[in-house]
C-alpha cells in the first residue's frame, strides 16, 4: 500500500518538493518563505496531530519504546528466574500469573518488547539503507544498471517472502540479530522501486538540472538534492515496514524458528499456547502476548496511515 | 495467436529465473550446519569409512560439479531422501500438495467473494459510518497476527463452545466426506482469509473511489443510466485490473500464511511439512519445498499477466 504513495499523488508531491528543499537547507530557508508561512515539516506535523487515531497510536508506540529501553527498571521480577508458583493464575504481585517454571509472565512480556522494537527498527534501518541507495542509483543512472537492479528486485518480489525467511533463519541459526539482518536484507525491493519511481520524476526537475549544471558531483546531486525530496514516501514506507517486521518476527518465534528461549519474545511466549493444556486452561500465559502484538502492529499501521494522509494533504475529519 | 506467442516467451524467460532459484537453493543447502555424510554413516564409523561415503555421495567434488549433479538429479525427480525415514522426498511432497491447495483455494474464494462487494459498498458509501466501520475493520484485519486469531478461535469455538474441531482435515476413523471437510475447513479458512479480506476490501475501495471519479462514469450518470448498470457495466470492469494485481501479490503471501495456519490447525499440508522439515533438519525436503513454492509463485505471476489480457483487451503484449 505504501508503494503507491508517491506515484498516485504526483501533483501533491511536487508541492512538497520545494518545501523539503527548504527544510533541508536551513541557509536558504530565510530567503524562501512558504506561502502559508509554515515550513513543510510544520505543516505535515500539524496535519498529523489533528488525526486523533494517529496521535493515540503514536503515544502507544512511544510507551512501548520506553518500556523496551527501561525494561530492567520496569519489570517487577527478573526475566528468566523462577520466582513464583508454577503455572499460577494472576496472584499477589504476579499481575499476569506465572508460566510452567514459575517465571513472571508480565516481566517476560516487558522484556519481550525489546525484541519487537530491536527487530522492527533494526531491520527497517537495514532495508531503508539498501533500498534507498539502490533506488537512487537505479533511477538516476538508468540503462544497464537500472535493468539489472530491476530484474533482481522482481526476482526478490516474486519469491514467497515468508518461506525464504523461514528457511534462511533456520539455516543460519536463530536469534534476534539473525532475524533482524535477514529481514532487513530481504525487505528492500518494494522501497527500491518506490524510490526509483520518485527519482525518475525528479531528475528532470529544474533544480536537479541546475545542480548538475553547477557542477555537483553525482553523489552530491543524489544525496544533497534528490534524497531530501524522497524522504516523505520513504518515511511512510518505513513506518509500515516496522509493523510488518514485528509481525514477521512474532510469526517466526511462534513457529520456534526466531528468537529462542530463555530470551522472551511476544511470539515465543504465544507459542506455548500450541499445547492444548495452556491454550484451554491457562489463558493468562498467551492472551496478553497476542494482544500486545496486535496493539503494536495496529498502532504502527495507524501512524503510517496518519503520516501518509498528512503528507498527501488529505484532510479527513 | 499473439497471446500464445507471449505465453511461450514468458515461459522461456522463466527458465533463467528458475535456474537462479535453484542456485539459491543449492547455496542455502550448503549453508546448512553439519556434514550430510554424518547422516549416512553409523556414529562409530572410522575416518576411512566416512571418507569413502563422502566420495560415494560426491561431496568431495568442487561445488559447481556438485550443483550440476544435484540439478540433474532434481530434473529427473530425484530430490534426495528424507534423512530420518530414508524415503525419497518427492512422493511425500506430492502427497501434501492436495490439502494445501484445498486450504488456499477455499481461502481465496471466500476472501474475494466477501471483500469485493464490501469494497464496492465502502466506496459507494464513501465518508459515511459504514465506510468508516469497514475501513477500521480492514485495519484490524491486516494487523491481527494470524496465529493469535487462530488460537483465539480455537479457544472460543473449539474448546469453549465445541462447535468445530481443534484441528486436522478429517475425523480419525470417521466416514469423512464433504460435510466433514467443510466442518474442518471453517476455522483455518477464517484465520487465513482475515488478512486477504481486509487487504482486498481496502484496494477495492480505493480503486472504486478512483473509478467513480472518472469522466466515463460521469457521462454514464449524465446519460441517466441506473446506478446498478453503471456499477456493473462501467465500474467493476475498470476496477478489475488493480484487483488482479493484488491477486498476484496475495499468492506469494499465502504460502507464508498457510505455514502458520497449517501449524496451528494441524492441517496435513505443505506448511506443516515445512515446519517438520525445519525441526528435524531435513534439508533436502526443505529445499524441495522452497523450490516448489518459488515455481508455483512464478507460474501464478504468469497467470496473472495473462488474466490482464483477458480482462482488458486494450493491454498489448510485445
Coordinates of C-alpha atoms in Angstrom, one line a residue:
Chain A
X1 CA 0.0 0.0 0.0
X2 CA 2.8 2.3 0.8
X3 CA 4.2 1.6 -2.7
X4 CA 1.5 3.7 -4.3
X5 CA 2.1 6.7 -2.1
X6 CA 4.3 8.6 -4.3
X7 CA 3.1 7.9 -7.8
X8 CA -0.5 8.3 -7.1
X9 CA -0.2 11.8 -5.8
X10 CA 2.5 13.1 -8.1
X11 CA 1.0 16.5 -8.0
X12 CA 0.9 16.7 -4.3
X13 CA 4.4 15.5 -4.1
X14 CA 5.6 18.4 -6.3
X15 CA 4.3 20.8 -3.8
X16 CA 6.4 19.1 -1.2
X17 CA 9.4 19.2 -3.4
X18 CA 10.4 22.8 -2.8
X19 CA 9.2 22.6 0.7
X20 CA 11.5 19.8 1.6
X21 CA 14.3 21.6 -0.1
X22 CA 13.9 24.5 2.2
X23 CA 13.7 22.3 5.3
X24 CA 16.9 20.6 4.5
X25 CA 18.8 23.8 3.7
X26 CA 18.4 26.0 6.7
X27 CA 20.6 28.5 4.9
X28 CA 18.1 29.0 2.2
X29 CA 15.1 28.9 4.5
X30 CA 15.2 32.6 5.3
X31 CA 15.0 33.7 1.7
X32 CA 12.3 31.3 0.6
X33 CA 9.2 31.9 2.7
X34 CA 6.4 29.4 2.2
X35 CA 3.1 30.9 1.1
X36 CA 1.3 30.0 4.3
X37 CA 4.2 31.0 6.4
X38 CA 4.9 27.5 7.7
X39 CA 7.7 25.1 6.9
X40 CA 6.9 21.8 5.3
X41 CA 7.7 19.7 8.4
X42 CA 5.5 22.0 10.5
X43 CA 2.6 21.7 8.0
X44 CA 2.8 18.0 7.9
X45 CA 3.1 17.7 11.7
X46 CA 0.1 20.0 12.2
X47 CA -2.0 17.8 9.9
X48 CA -0.7 14.7 11.6
X49 CA -1.5 15.9 15.1
X50 CA -5.1 16.7 14.0
X51 CA -5.6 13.0 13.4
X52 CA -6.7 11.6 16.8
X53 CA -6.3 8.0 16.0
X54 CA -2.7 8.5 14.8
X55 CA -1.8 10.6 17.8
X56 CA -3.1 8.0 20.2
X57 CA -1.2 5.4 18.2
X58 CA 2.0 7.4 18.4
X59 CA 1.6 7.7 22.2
X60 CA 1.2 3.9 22.4
X61 CA 4.3 3.4 20.3
X62 CA 6.4 5.7 22.4
X63 CA 5.3 4.0 25.6
X64 CA 6.3 0.6 24.1
X65 CA 9.7 2.1 23.0
X66 CA 10.3 3.4 26.6
X67 CA 9.2 0.1 28.0
X68 CA 11.8 -1.6 25.8
X69 CA 14.6 0.8 26.9
X70 CA 13.8 0.7 30.6
X71 CA 12.7 -3.0 30.7
X72 CA 15.1 -3.8 33.6
X73 CA 13.7 -0.9 35.7
X74 CA 10.0 -1.5 34.9
X75 CA 9.8 -5.3 35.2
X76 CA 8.6 -6.3 38.7
X77 CA 10.6 -9.6 38.6
X78 CA 13.7 -10.9 36.9
X79 CA 13.3 -12.0 33.3
X80 CA 14.4 -15.7 33.5
X81 CA 14.4 -16.5 37.2
X82 CA 11.9 -18.9 38.7
X83 CA 10.4 -16.7 41.3
X84 CA 6.8 -17.7 41.8
X85 CA 4.5 -20.7 41.9
X86 CA 4.3 -22.9 38.8
X87 CA 1.5 -22.2 36.2
X88 CA -0.3 -19.9 38.6
X89 CA -3.2 -17.6 37.6
X90 CA -2.6 -14.0 38.5
X91 CA -1.9 -13.5 42.2
X92 CA -0.2 -11.1 44.6
X93 CA 2.3 -9.0 42.5
X94 CA 2.3 -11.5 39.7
X95 CA -0.2 -9.5 37.8
X96 CA -0.4 -11.8 34.8
X97 CA 0.4 -15.0 36.5
X98 CA 3.4 -17.4 36.0
X99 CA 4.5 -19.9 33.4
X100 CA 5.3 -23.6 33.9
X101 CA 8.7 -23.0 35.6
X102 CA 7.4 -20.1 37.8
X103 CA 8.7 -17.2 35.8
X104 CA 6.6 -14.0 35.9
X105 CA 4.6 -13.6 32.7
X106 CA 4.4 -9.8 32.9
X107 CA 8.1 -9.4 33.3
X108 CA 8.8 -11.6 30.3
X109 CA 6.3 -9.6 28.2
X110 CA 8.0 -6.4 29.2
X111 CA 11.4 -7.8 28.1
X112 CA 9.8 -9.1 25.0
X113 CA 9.1 -5.5 24.0
X114 CA 12.8 -5.2 23.4
X115 CA 12.8 -7.9 20.8
X116 CA 10.0 -6.4 18.9
X117 CA 11.5 -3.0 18.9
X118 CA 15.0 -4.1 18.0
X119 CA 13.8 -6.3 15.2
X120 CA 11.3 -3.7 14.0
X121 CA 13.5 -0.7 14.0
X122 CA 16.8 -2.6 13.2
X123 CA 15.5 -4.4 10.1
X124 CA 13.8 -1.3 8.8
X125 CA 17.1 0.6 9.2
X126 CA 18.9 -2.0 7.2
X127 CA 16.4 -2.2 4.4
X128 CA 15.9 1.6 4.1
X129 CA 19.7 2.0 3.6
X130 CA 19.8 -0.8 0.9
X131 CA 16.5 0.1 -0.8
X132 CA 17.1 3.9 -0.9
X133 CA 20.7 3.5 -2.2
X134 CA 19.7 1.0 -4.9
X135 CA 16.6 3.0 -5.8
X136 CA 18.6 6.3 -6.2
X137 CA 21.3 4.6 -8.3
X138 CA 18.8 2.7 -10.4
X139 CA 16.6 5.7 -11.1
X140 CA 19.3 8.2 -11.7
X141 CA 21.6 6.2 -13.9
X142 CA 19.0 4.2 -15.8
X143 CA 20.2 2.0 -18.6
X144 CA 22.1 -1.2 -17.9
X145 CA 22.5 -0.6 -14.1
X146 CA 18.8 0.1 -13.8
X147 CA 17.7 -3.0 -15.7
X148 CA 20.0 -5.3 -13.6
X149 CA 18.7 -3.8 -10.3
X150 CA 15.1 -4.0 -11.5
X151 CA 15.5 -7.7 -12.5
X152 CA 16.9 -8.5 -9.1
X153 CA 14.1 -6.6 -7.5
X154 CA 11.5 -8.5 -9.5
X155 CA 13.1 -11.8 -8.6
X156 CA 13.0 -10.9 -4.9
X157 CA 9.4 -9.8 -5.0
X158 CA 8.1 -12.9 -6.8
X159 CA 9.5 -15.1 -4.0
X160 CA 7.3 -16.4 -1.3
X161 CA 8.9 -14.0 1.2
X162 CA 8.0 -15.7 4.5
X163 CA 9.0 -19.1 3.2
X164 CA 12.5 -17.9 2.3
X165 CA 12.9 -16.0 5.5
X166 CA 11.9 -19.1 7.5
X167 CA 14.3 -21.3 5.6
X168 CA 17.2 -18.8 5.8
X169 CA 16.8 -18.0 9.5
X170 CA 16.6 -21.7 10.4
X171 CA 19.7 -22.4 8.4
X172 CA 21.7 -19.5 9.7
X173 CA 20.8 -20.3 13.3
X174 CA 18.0 -18.5 15.0
X175 CA 18.4 -15.4 17.2
X176 CA 17.4 -11.8 17.4
X177 CA 20.3 -10.5 15.3
X178 CA 19.9 -13.2 12.6
X179 CA 16.2 -12.4 12.3
X180 CA 16.9 -8.6 12.1
X181 CA 19.6 -8.9 9.4
X182 CA 17.7 -11.5 7.3
X183 CA 14.5 -9.4 7.4
X184 CA 16.5 -6.3 6.6
X185 CA 18.4 -7.8 3.7
X186 CA 15.2 -9.3 2.1
X187 CA 12.7 -6.5 2.6
X188 CA 14.2 -3.7 0.4
X189 CA 12.7 -4.4 -3.1
X190 CA 9.4 -2.5 -2.7
X191 CA 11.2 0.5 -1.3
X192 CA 13.8 0.4 -4.0
X193 CA 11.0 0.5 -6.6
X194 CA 9.3 3.4 -4.8
X195 CA 12.5 5.5 -4.6
X196 CA 13.4 4.7 -8.2
X197 CA 9.9 5.9 -9.4
X198 CA 10.4 9.1 -7.5
X199 CA 13.9 9.7 -8.8
X200 CA 12.7 9.2 -12.4
X201 CA 10.2 12.1 -11.9
X202 CA 12.7 14.3 -10.0
X203 CA 15.7 14.0 -12.2
X204 CA 14.0 16.1 -15.0
X205 CA 13.2 18.9 -12.5
X206 CA 14.9 22.2 -12.9
X207 CA 16.6 22.2 -9.5
X208 CA 18.3 18.9 -10.3
X209 CA 19.3 20.0 -13.8
X210 CA 20.6 23.2 -12.2
X211 CA 22.7 21.2 -9.7
X212 CA 24.1 19.1 -12.4
X213 CA 24.9 22.2 -14.5
X214 CA 26.6 23.9 -11.5
X215 CA 29.0 21.0 -11.4
X216 CA 27.9 19.0 -8.4
X217 CA 29.4 15.5 -8.5
X218 CA 26.9 12.7 -8.9
X219 CA 26.8 11.6 -5.2
X220 CA 26.3 15.2 -4.4
X221 CA 23.3 15.5 -6.7
X222 CA 21.9 12.2 -5.4
X223 CA 22.2 12.7 -1.7
X224 CA 22.0 16.5 -1.4
X225 CA 19.4 17.4 -4.0
X226 CA 17.4 14.3 -4.8
X227 CA 17.3 12.3 -1.5
X228 CA 15.7 15.1 0.7
X229 CA 12.7 15.1 -1.8
X230 CA 12.2 11.4 -1.5
X231 CA 12.2 11.3 2.3
X232 CA 8.5 11.6 2.9
X233 CA 7.5 8.4 0.9
X234 CA 10.5 6.6 2.5
X235 CA 9.3 7.6 5.9
X236 CA 5.8 6.3 5.2
X237 CA 7.1 3.0 3.8
X238 CA 9.5 2.6 6.7
X239 CA 6.7 3.0 9.2
X240 CA 4.6 0.3 7.7
X241 CA 7.8 -1.7 7.4
X242 CA 8.2 -1.7 11.2
X243 CA 4.8 -3.2 11.6
X244 CA 5.5 -5.9 9.1
X245 CA 8.8 -6.7 10.7
X246 CA 7.3 -7.0 14.2
X247 CA 4.6 -9.3 12.8
X248 CA 7.1 -11.4 10.9
X249 CA 9.4 -11.8 13.9
X250 CA 6.5 -12.8 16.0
X251 CA 5.5 -15.4 13.4
X252 CA 9.0 -16.9 13.2
X253 CA 9.3 -17.0 17.0
X254 CA 5.8 -18.6 17.3
X255 CA 7.0 -21.3 14.9
X256 CA 10.1 -21.8 17.1
X257 CA 12.5 -20.5 14.4
X258 CA 13.0 -16.9 15.5
X259 CA 14.1 -15.7 19.0
X260 CA 15.0 -18.6 21.2
X261 CA 14.2 -19.2 24.8
X262 CA 15.1 -18.3 27.5
X263 CA 15.0 -14.9 25.8
X264 CA 11.4 -13.9 25.7
X265 CA 9.7 -12.5 22.7
X266 CA 5.9 -12.0 22.3
X267 CA 5.9 -14.6 19.6
X268 CA 7.7 -17.3 21.5
X269 CA 5.6 -16.7 24.6
X270 CA 2.5 -17.2 22.4
X271 CA 3.8 -20.4 21.0
X272 CA 3.4 -22.0 24.4
X273 CA -0.3 -22.0 23.6
X274 CA 0.3 -24.6 21.0
X275 CA -0.1 -27.0 23.8
X276 CA -3.8 -27.5 24.4
X277 CA -3.4 -27.5 28.2
X278 CA -2.0 -24.0 28.1
X279 CA -4.5 -22.9 25.4
X280 CA -7.5 -24.1 27.2
X281 CA -6.5 -23.9 30.9
X282 CA -4.0 -21.0 31.2
X283 CA -5.2 -18.1 29.1
X284 CA -3.1 -15.6 31.1
X285 CA 0.0 -17.1 29.5
X286 CA -0.9 -16.3 25.9
X287 CA -3.7 -13.8 25.6
X288 CA -1.7 -10.8 26.8
X289 CA 1.2 -11.6 24.4
X290 CA -1.2 -11.8 21.4
X291 CA -3.0 -8.6 22.4
X292 CA 0.4 -6.8 22.7
X293 CA 1.5 -7.9 19.2
X294 CA -1.9 -6.9 17.8
X295 CA -1.9 -3.5 19.5
X296 CA 1.7 -2.7 18.5
X297 CA 1.1 -3.6 14.8
X298 CA -2.2 -1.8 14.7
X299 CA -0.8 1.3 16.3
X300 CA 2.1 1.4 13.9
X301 CA -0.2 0.9 10.9
X302 CA -2.3 3.8 12.1
X303 CA 0.8 6.0 12.5
X304 CA 1.8 5.1 8.9
X305 CA -1.6 5.9 7.6
X306 CA -1.7 9.1 9.5
X307 CA 1.7 10.1 8.1
X308 CA 0.6 9.2 4.6
X309 CA -2.5 11.3 4.9
X310 CA -0.6 14.2 6.4
X311 CA 1.9 14.1 3.6
X312 CA -0.6 13.8 0.9
X313 CA -2.5 16.6 2.4
X314 CA -5.8 14.7 2.7
X315 CA -7.9 16.4 5.3
X316 CA -10.0 13.8 7.0
X317 CA -12.3 14.5 9.9
Chain B
X1 CA -2.1 -16.1 -31.7
X2 CA -0.4 -13.2 -30.2
X3 CA -1.2 -14.4 -26.7
X4 CA 0.2 -17.8 -27.5
X5 CA 3.5 -16.2 -28.5
X6 CA 3.5 -14.2 -25.4
X7 CA 2.9 -17.2 -23.2
X8 CA 5.8 -19.1 -24.9
X9 CA 8.1 -16.1 -24.4
X10 CA 7.2 -15.8 -20.8
X11 CA 7.8 -19.5 -20.2
X12 CA 11.2 -19.1 -21.8
X13 CA 12.2 -16.2 -19.7
X14 CA 11.1 -18.2 -16.6
X15 CA 13.9 -20.6 -17.2
X16 CA 16.8 -18.3 -16.1
X17 CA 14.7 -17.3 -13.1
X18 CA 14.2 -20.9 -12.2
X19 CA 18.0 -21.5 -12.6
X20 CA 18.6 -18.6 -10.3
X21 CA 16.2 -20.0 -7.7
X22 CA 17.9 -23.4 -7.9
X23 CA 21.4 -21.8 -7.4
X24 CA 19.9 -20.0 -4.4
X25 CA 18.5 -23.2 -3.0
X26 CA 21.8 -25.0 -3.5
X27 CA 23.7 -22.3 -1.7
X28 CA 21.3 -22.3 1.1
X29 CA 21.6 -26.1 1.4
X30 CA 25.3 -25.8 1.7
X31 CA 24.9 -23.1 4.4
X32 CA 23.2 -25.7 6.5
X33 CA 25.3 -26.6 9.5
X34 CA 26.7 -30.1 9.7
X35 CA 28.1 -32.6 7.2
X36 CA 25.5 -34.6 5.3
X37 CA 27.9 -37.5 5.4
X38 CA 27.1 -37.9 9.1
X39 CA 23.6 -38.9 8.3
X40 CA 24.7 -41.7 6.1
X41 CA 27.3 -43.4 8.3
X42 CA 26.9 -45.0 11.7
X43 CA 28.3 -42.9 14.6
X44 CA 31.2 -45.4 15.2
X45 CA 32.4 -45.4 11.6
X46 CA 36.2 -45.0 11.1
X47 CA 37.5 -41.9 9.4
X48 CA 38.3 -44.0 6.3
X49 CA 34.7 -45.2 6.1
X50 CA 33.5 -41.6 6.4
X51 CA 35.8 -40.6 3.6
X52 CA 34.5 -43.4 1.4
X53 CA 30.9 -42.4 2.0
X54 CA 31.8 -38.8 1.2
X55 CA 33.3 -39.9 -2.1
X56 CA 30.3 -42.1 -2.8
X57 CA 27.9 -39.2 -2.2
X58 CA 30.1 -36.9 -4.5
X59 CA 30.7 -34.5 -1.6
X60 CA 34.5 -34.4 -2.3
X61 CA 33.8 -32.7 -5.7
X62 CA 34.0 -28.9 -6.1
X63 CA 30.7 -27.1 -5.6
X64 CA 29.9 -26.3 -9.2
X65 CA 30.2 -30.1 -10.0
X66 CA 28.0 -30.9 -7.0
X67 CA 25.5 -28.3 -8.2
X68 CA 25.2 -29.7 -11.7
X69 CA 24.8 -33.3 -10.4
X70 CA 22.2 -32.1 -7.9
X71 CA 20.3 -30.2 -10.6
X72 CA 20.5 -33.2 -13.0
X73 CA 19.0 -35.5 -10.3
X74 CA 16.4 -32.9 -9.4
X75 CA 15.2 -32.6 -13.0
X76 CA 14.7 -36.4 -13.1
X77 CA 12.5 -36.1 -10.0
X78 CA 15.2 -37.3 -7.5
X79 CA 15.0 -34.6 -4.8
X80 CA 17.0 -36.6 -2.3
X81 CA 15.9 -38.7 0.6
X82 CA 14.4 -37.9 3.9
X83 CA 17.2 -38.5 6.4
X84 CA 15.2 -40.0 9.2
X85 CA 12.8 -42.3 7.3
X86 CA 15.1 -42.9 4.2
X87 CA 12.1 -42.4 2.0
X88 CA 12.5 -40.3 -1.2
X89 CA 11.4 -36.7 -0.8
X90 CA 9.2 -36.4 -3.9
X91 CA 6.3 -38.8 -3.0
X92 CA 6.0 -37.2 0.5
X93 CA 5.9 -33.8 -1.1
X94 CA 3.3 -34.8 -3.7
X95 CA 1.0 -36.3 -1.0
X96 CA 1.0 -32.9 0.9
X97 CA 0.1 -30.7 -2.1
X98 CA -3.6 -31.6 -2.1
X99 CA -4.6 -30.4 1.4
X100 CA -2.7 -27.1 0.9
X101 CA -4.4 -26.5 -2.4
X102 CA -7.8 -27.1 -0.8
X103 CA -7.0 -24.7 2.1
X104 CA -5.6 -21.9 -0.2
X105 CA -8.3 -22.3 -2.8
X106 CA -11.1 -22.1 -0.2
X107 CA -9.3 -19.1 1.4
X108 CA -9.0 -17.1 -1.9
X109 CA -12.6 -17.9 -2.9
X110 CA -14.1 -16.9 0.4
X111 CA -11.9 -13.8 0.7
X112 CA -12.7 -12.3 -2.7
X113 CA -16.3 -13.2 -2.5
X114 CA -16.6 -11.2 0.7
X115 CA -14.1 -8.5 0.0
X116 CA -15.1 -7.3 -3.4
X117 CA -18.7 -6.5 -2.5
X118 CA -17.5 -4.9 0.8
X119 CA -15.0 -2.7 -1.1
X120 CA -17.7 -1.6 -3.5
X121 CA -20.1 -0.9 -0.7
X122 CA -17.4 1.1 1.2
X123 CA -16.7 3.2 -1.9
X124 CA -20.3 3.9 -2.7
X125 CA -20.9 4.9 0.9
X126 CA -17.7 6.9 0.9
X127 CA -17.4 9.0 4.1
X128 CA -20.4 7.5 5.9
X129 CA -20.2 5.4 9.1
X130 CA -20.4 2.2 7.0
X131 CA -17.3 3.2 5.2
X132 CA -15.5 4.2 8.4
X133 CA -16.5 0.9 10.0
X134 CA -15.3 -1.1 7.1
X135 CA -12.0 0.8 6.9
X136 CA -11.5 0.4 10.6
X137 CA -12.3 -3.3 10.3
X138 CA -9.8 -3.6 7.5
X139 CA -7.0 -2.1 9.7
X140 CA -7.8 -4.7 12.3
X141 CA -7.7 -7.4 9.7
X142 CA -4.3 -6.6 8.4
X143 CA -2.9 -6.0 11.9
X144 CA -4.0 -9.1 13.8
X145 CA -1.4 -11.8 13.9
X146 CA -2.9 -14.9 12.2
X147 CA -1.6 -17.2 14.9
X148 CA -3.2 -15.2 17.7
X149 CA -6.5 -15.2 15.7
X150 CA -6.2 -18.9 15.2
X151 CA -5.5 -19.7 18.9
X152 CA -8.4 -17.3 19.9
X153 CA -10.8 -19.0 17.5
X154 CA -9.8 -22.5 18.8
X155 CA -10.2 -21.3 22.4
X156 CA -13.7 -19.9 21.8
X157 CA -15.2 -22.2 19.1
X158 CA -13.5 -25.5 19.8
X159 CA -12.6 -25.5 23.5
X160 CA -15.4 -23.5 25.0
X161 CA -18.3 -24.0 22.5
X162 CA -17.2 -27.2 20.9
X163 CA -18.6 -26.2 17.5
X164 CA -15.6 -27.0 15.4
X165 CA -12.7 -29.5 15.7
X166 CA -9.4 -28.1 17.1
X167 CA -7.5 -29.3 14.0
X168 CA -6.9 -31.8 11.3
X169 CA -8.5 -32.3 8.0
X170 CA -10.9 -35.1 8.7
X171 CA -12.1 -37.2 11.7
X172 CA -9.9 -40.0 12.6
X173 CA -11.6 -43.2 11.6
X174 CA -14.7 -41.2 10.7
X175 CA -16.6 -41.5 7.4
X176 CA -15.1 -38.2 6.2
X177 CA -16.9 -36.8 3.3
X178 CA -17.8 -33.3 2.1
X179 CA -19.6 -32.1 5.2
X180 CA -16.8 -33.2 7.5
X181 CA -14.2 -31.5 5.3
X182 CA -16.2 -28.2 5.4
X183 CA -16.5 -28.6 9.1
X184 CA -12.7 -28.8 9.4
X185 CA -12.1 -26.0 7.0
X186 CA -14.2 -23.3 8.7
X187 CA -11.7 -22.1 11.3
X188 CA -8.5 -22.3 9.3
X189 CA -10.1 -20.6 6.3
X190 CA -11.4 -17.9 8.6
X191 CA -7.9 -17.3 10.1
X192 CA -6.2 -17.3 6.7
X193 CA -8.7 -15.1 4.9
X194 CA -8.8 -12.4 7.6
X195 CA -5.8 -10.6 6.0
X196 CA -6.9 -11.1 2.4
X197 CA -10.4 -9.8 3.1
X198 CA -9.1 -6.7 4.8
X199 CA -6.4 -6.1 2.1
X200 CA -8.7 -6.6 -0.8
X201 CA -11.5 -4.5 0.7
X202 CA -9.1 -1.6 1.0
X203 CA -7.9 -1.9 -2.5
X204 CA -11.3 -2.4 -4.0
X205 CA -12.5 0.6 -2.1
X206 CA -9.8 3.0 -3.2
X207 CA -9.9 1.7 -6.8
X208 CA -13.7 2.2 -7.0
X209 CA -13.4 5.7 -5.5
X210 CA -10.9 6.5 -8.2
X211 CA -13.1 4.9 -10.9
X212 CA -16.2 6.8 -9.7
X213 CA -14.2 10.0 -10.3
X214 CA -13.6 9.2 -13.9
X215 CA -15.2 11.0 -16.8
X216 CA -16.9 8.0 -18.3
X217 CA -18.8 7.4 -15.1
X218 CA -19.9 11.0 -15.1
X219 CA -21.0 10.6 -18.7
X220 CA -22.9 7.4 -17.8
X221 CA -24.6 9.2 -14.9
X222 CA -25.5 12.1 -17.1
X223 CA -26.9 9.8 -19.7
X224 CA -29.3 8.7 -17.0
X225 CA -28.1 5.1 -16.6
X226 CA -29.3 3.4 -13.4
X227 CA -26.7 3.1 -10.6
X228 CA -26.6 -0.7 -10.9
X229 CA -25.9 -0.6 -14.6
X230 CA -23.1 2.0 -14.1
X231 CA -21.6 -0.2 -11.4
X232 CA -21.7 -3.5 -13.3
X233 CA -21.0 -2.3 -16.8
X234 CA -18.5 0.5 -16.2
X235 CA -17.4 0.4 -12.6
X236 CA -16.4 -3.2 -11.8
X237 CA -14.9 -3.8 -15.2
X238 CA -12.4 -1.0 -14.8
X239 CA -11.7 -1.9 -11.2
X240 CA -10.6 -5.4 -12.1
X241 CA -7.1 -4.6 -13.2
X242 CA -5.8 -3.5 -9.9
X243 CA -7.7 -6.4 -8.3
X244 CA -5.8 -8.9 -10.4
X245 CA -2.6 -7.2 -9.4
X246 CA -3.5 -7.8 -5.8
X247 CA -4.2 -11.5 -6.5
X248 CA -0.7 -11.6 -7.9
X249 CA 0.8 -10.3 -4.7
X250 CA -1.6 -12.3 -2.5
X251 CA -0.3 -15.6 -3.8
X252 CA 3.3 -15.5 -2.5
X253 CA 2.0 -14.2 0.8
X254 CA -0.5 -17.0 1.0
X255 CA 2.4 -19.5 1.1
X256 CA 3.7 -18.0 4.3
X257 CA 0.3 -17.6 5.9
X258 CA -0.5 -21.2 5.2
X259 CA 2.6 -22.3 7.0
X260 CA 1.5 -20.7 10.3
X261 CA -2.2 -21.7 9.8
X262 CA -1.5 -25.3 9.0
X263 CA 0.8 -25.5 12.0
X264 CA -1.9 -24.2 14.4
X265 CA -4.7 -26.4 13.0
X266 CA -2.5 -29.5 12.3
X267 CA -3.6 -29.3 8.7
X268 CA -1.7 -32.1 6.8
X269 CA -0.3 -29.9 4.0
X270 CA 3.0 -28.4 2.8
X271 CA 3.1 -25.8 5.6
X272 CA 3.2 -28.4 8.4
X273 CA 5.7 -30.4 6.3
X274 CA 7.9 -27.3 6.2
X275 CA 7.9 -26.9 10.0
X276 CA 8.6 -30.6 10.4
X277 CA 11.5 -30.4 7.9
X278 CA 12.9 -27.4 9.8
X279 CA 12.6 -29.0 13.2
X280 CA 14.1 -32.3 12.1
X281 CA 16.8 -30.6 9.9
X282 CA 15.5 -32.4 6.8
X283 CA 17.3 -30.0 4.4
X284 CA 16.6 -31.8 1.1
X285 CA 13.0 -31.7 2.0
X286 CA 13.2 -28.0 2.9
X287 CA 14.9 -27.1 -0.3
X288 CA 12.4 -29.1 -2.3
X289 CA 9.5 -27.2 -0.7
X290 CA 11.2 -23.8 -1.2
X291 CA 11.8 -24.6 -4.9
X292 CA 8.3 -25.8 -5.3
X293 CA 6.7 -22.7 -3.8
X294 CA 9.0 -20.4 -5.9
X295 CA 7.9 -22.3 -9.0
X296 CA 4.2 -22.0 -8.0
X297 CA 4.6 -18.3 -7.4
X298 CA 6.4 -17.9 -10.8
X299 CA 3.5 -19.5 -12.6
X300 CA 0.9 -17.6 -10.6
X301 CA 2.6 -14.4 -11.8
X302 CA 2.4 -15.6 -15.4
X303 CA -1.2 -16.5 -14.9
X304 CA -1.9 -13.0 -13.6
X305 CA -0.3 -11.4 -16.6
X306 CA -2.4 -13.4 -18.9
X307 CA -5.5 -12.5 -17.0
X308 CA -4.8 -8.9 -17.6
X309 CA -5.3 -9.5 -21.4
X310 CA -8.5 -11.4 -20.8
X311 CA -10.0 -8.7 -18.7
X312 CA -8.7 -5.7 -20.6
X313 CA -8.3 -6.1 -24.3
X314 CA -6.5 -2.8 -24.5
X315 CA -3.4 -4.3 -23.0
X316 CA -1.0 -5.3 -25.7
X317 CA 1.9 -7.8 -25.3
X318 CA 5.2 -7.4 -27.0

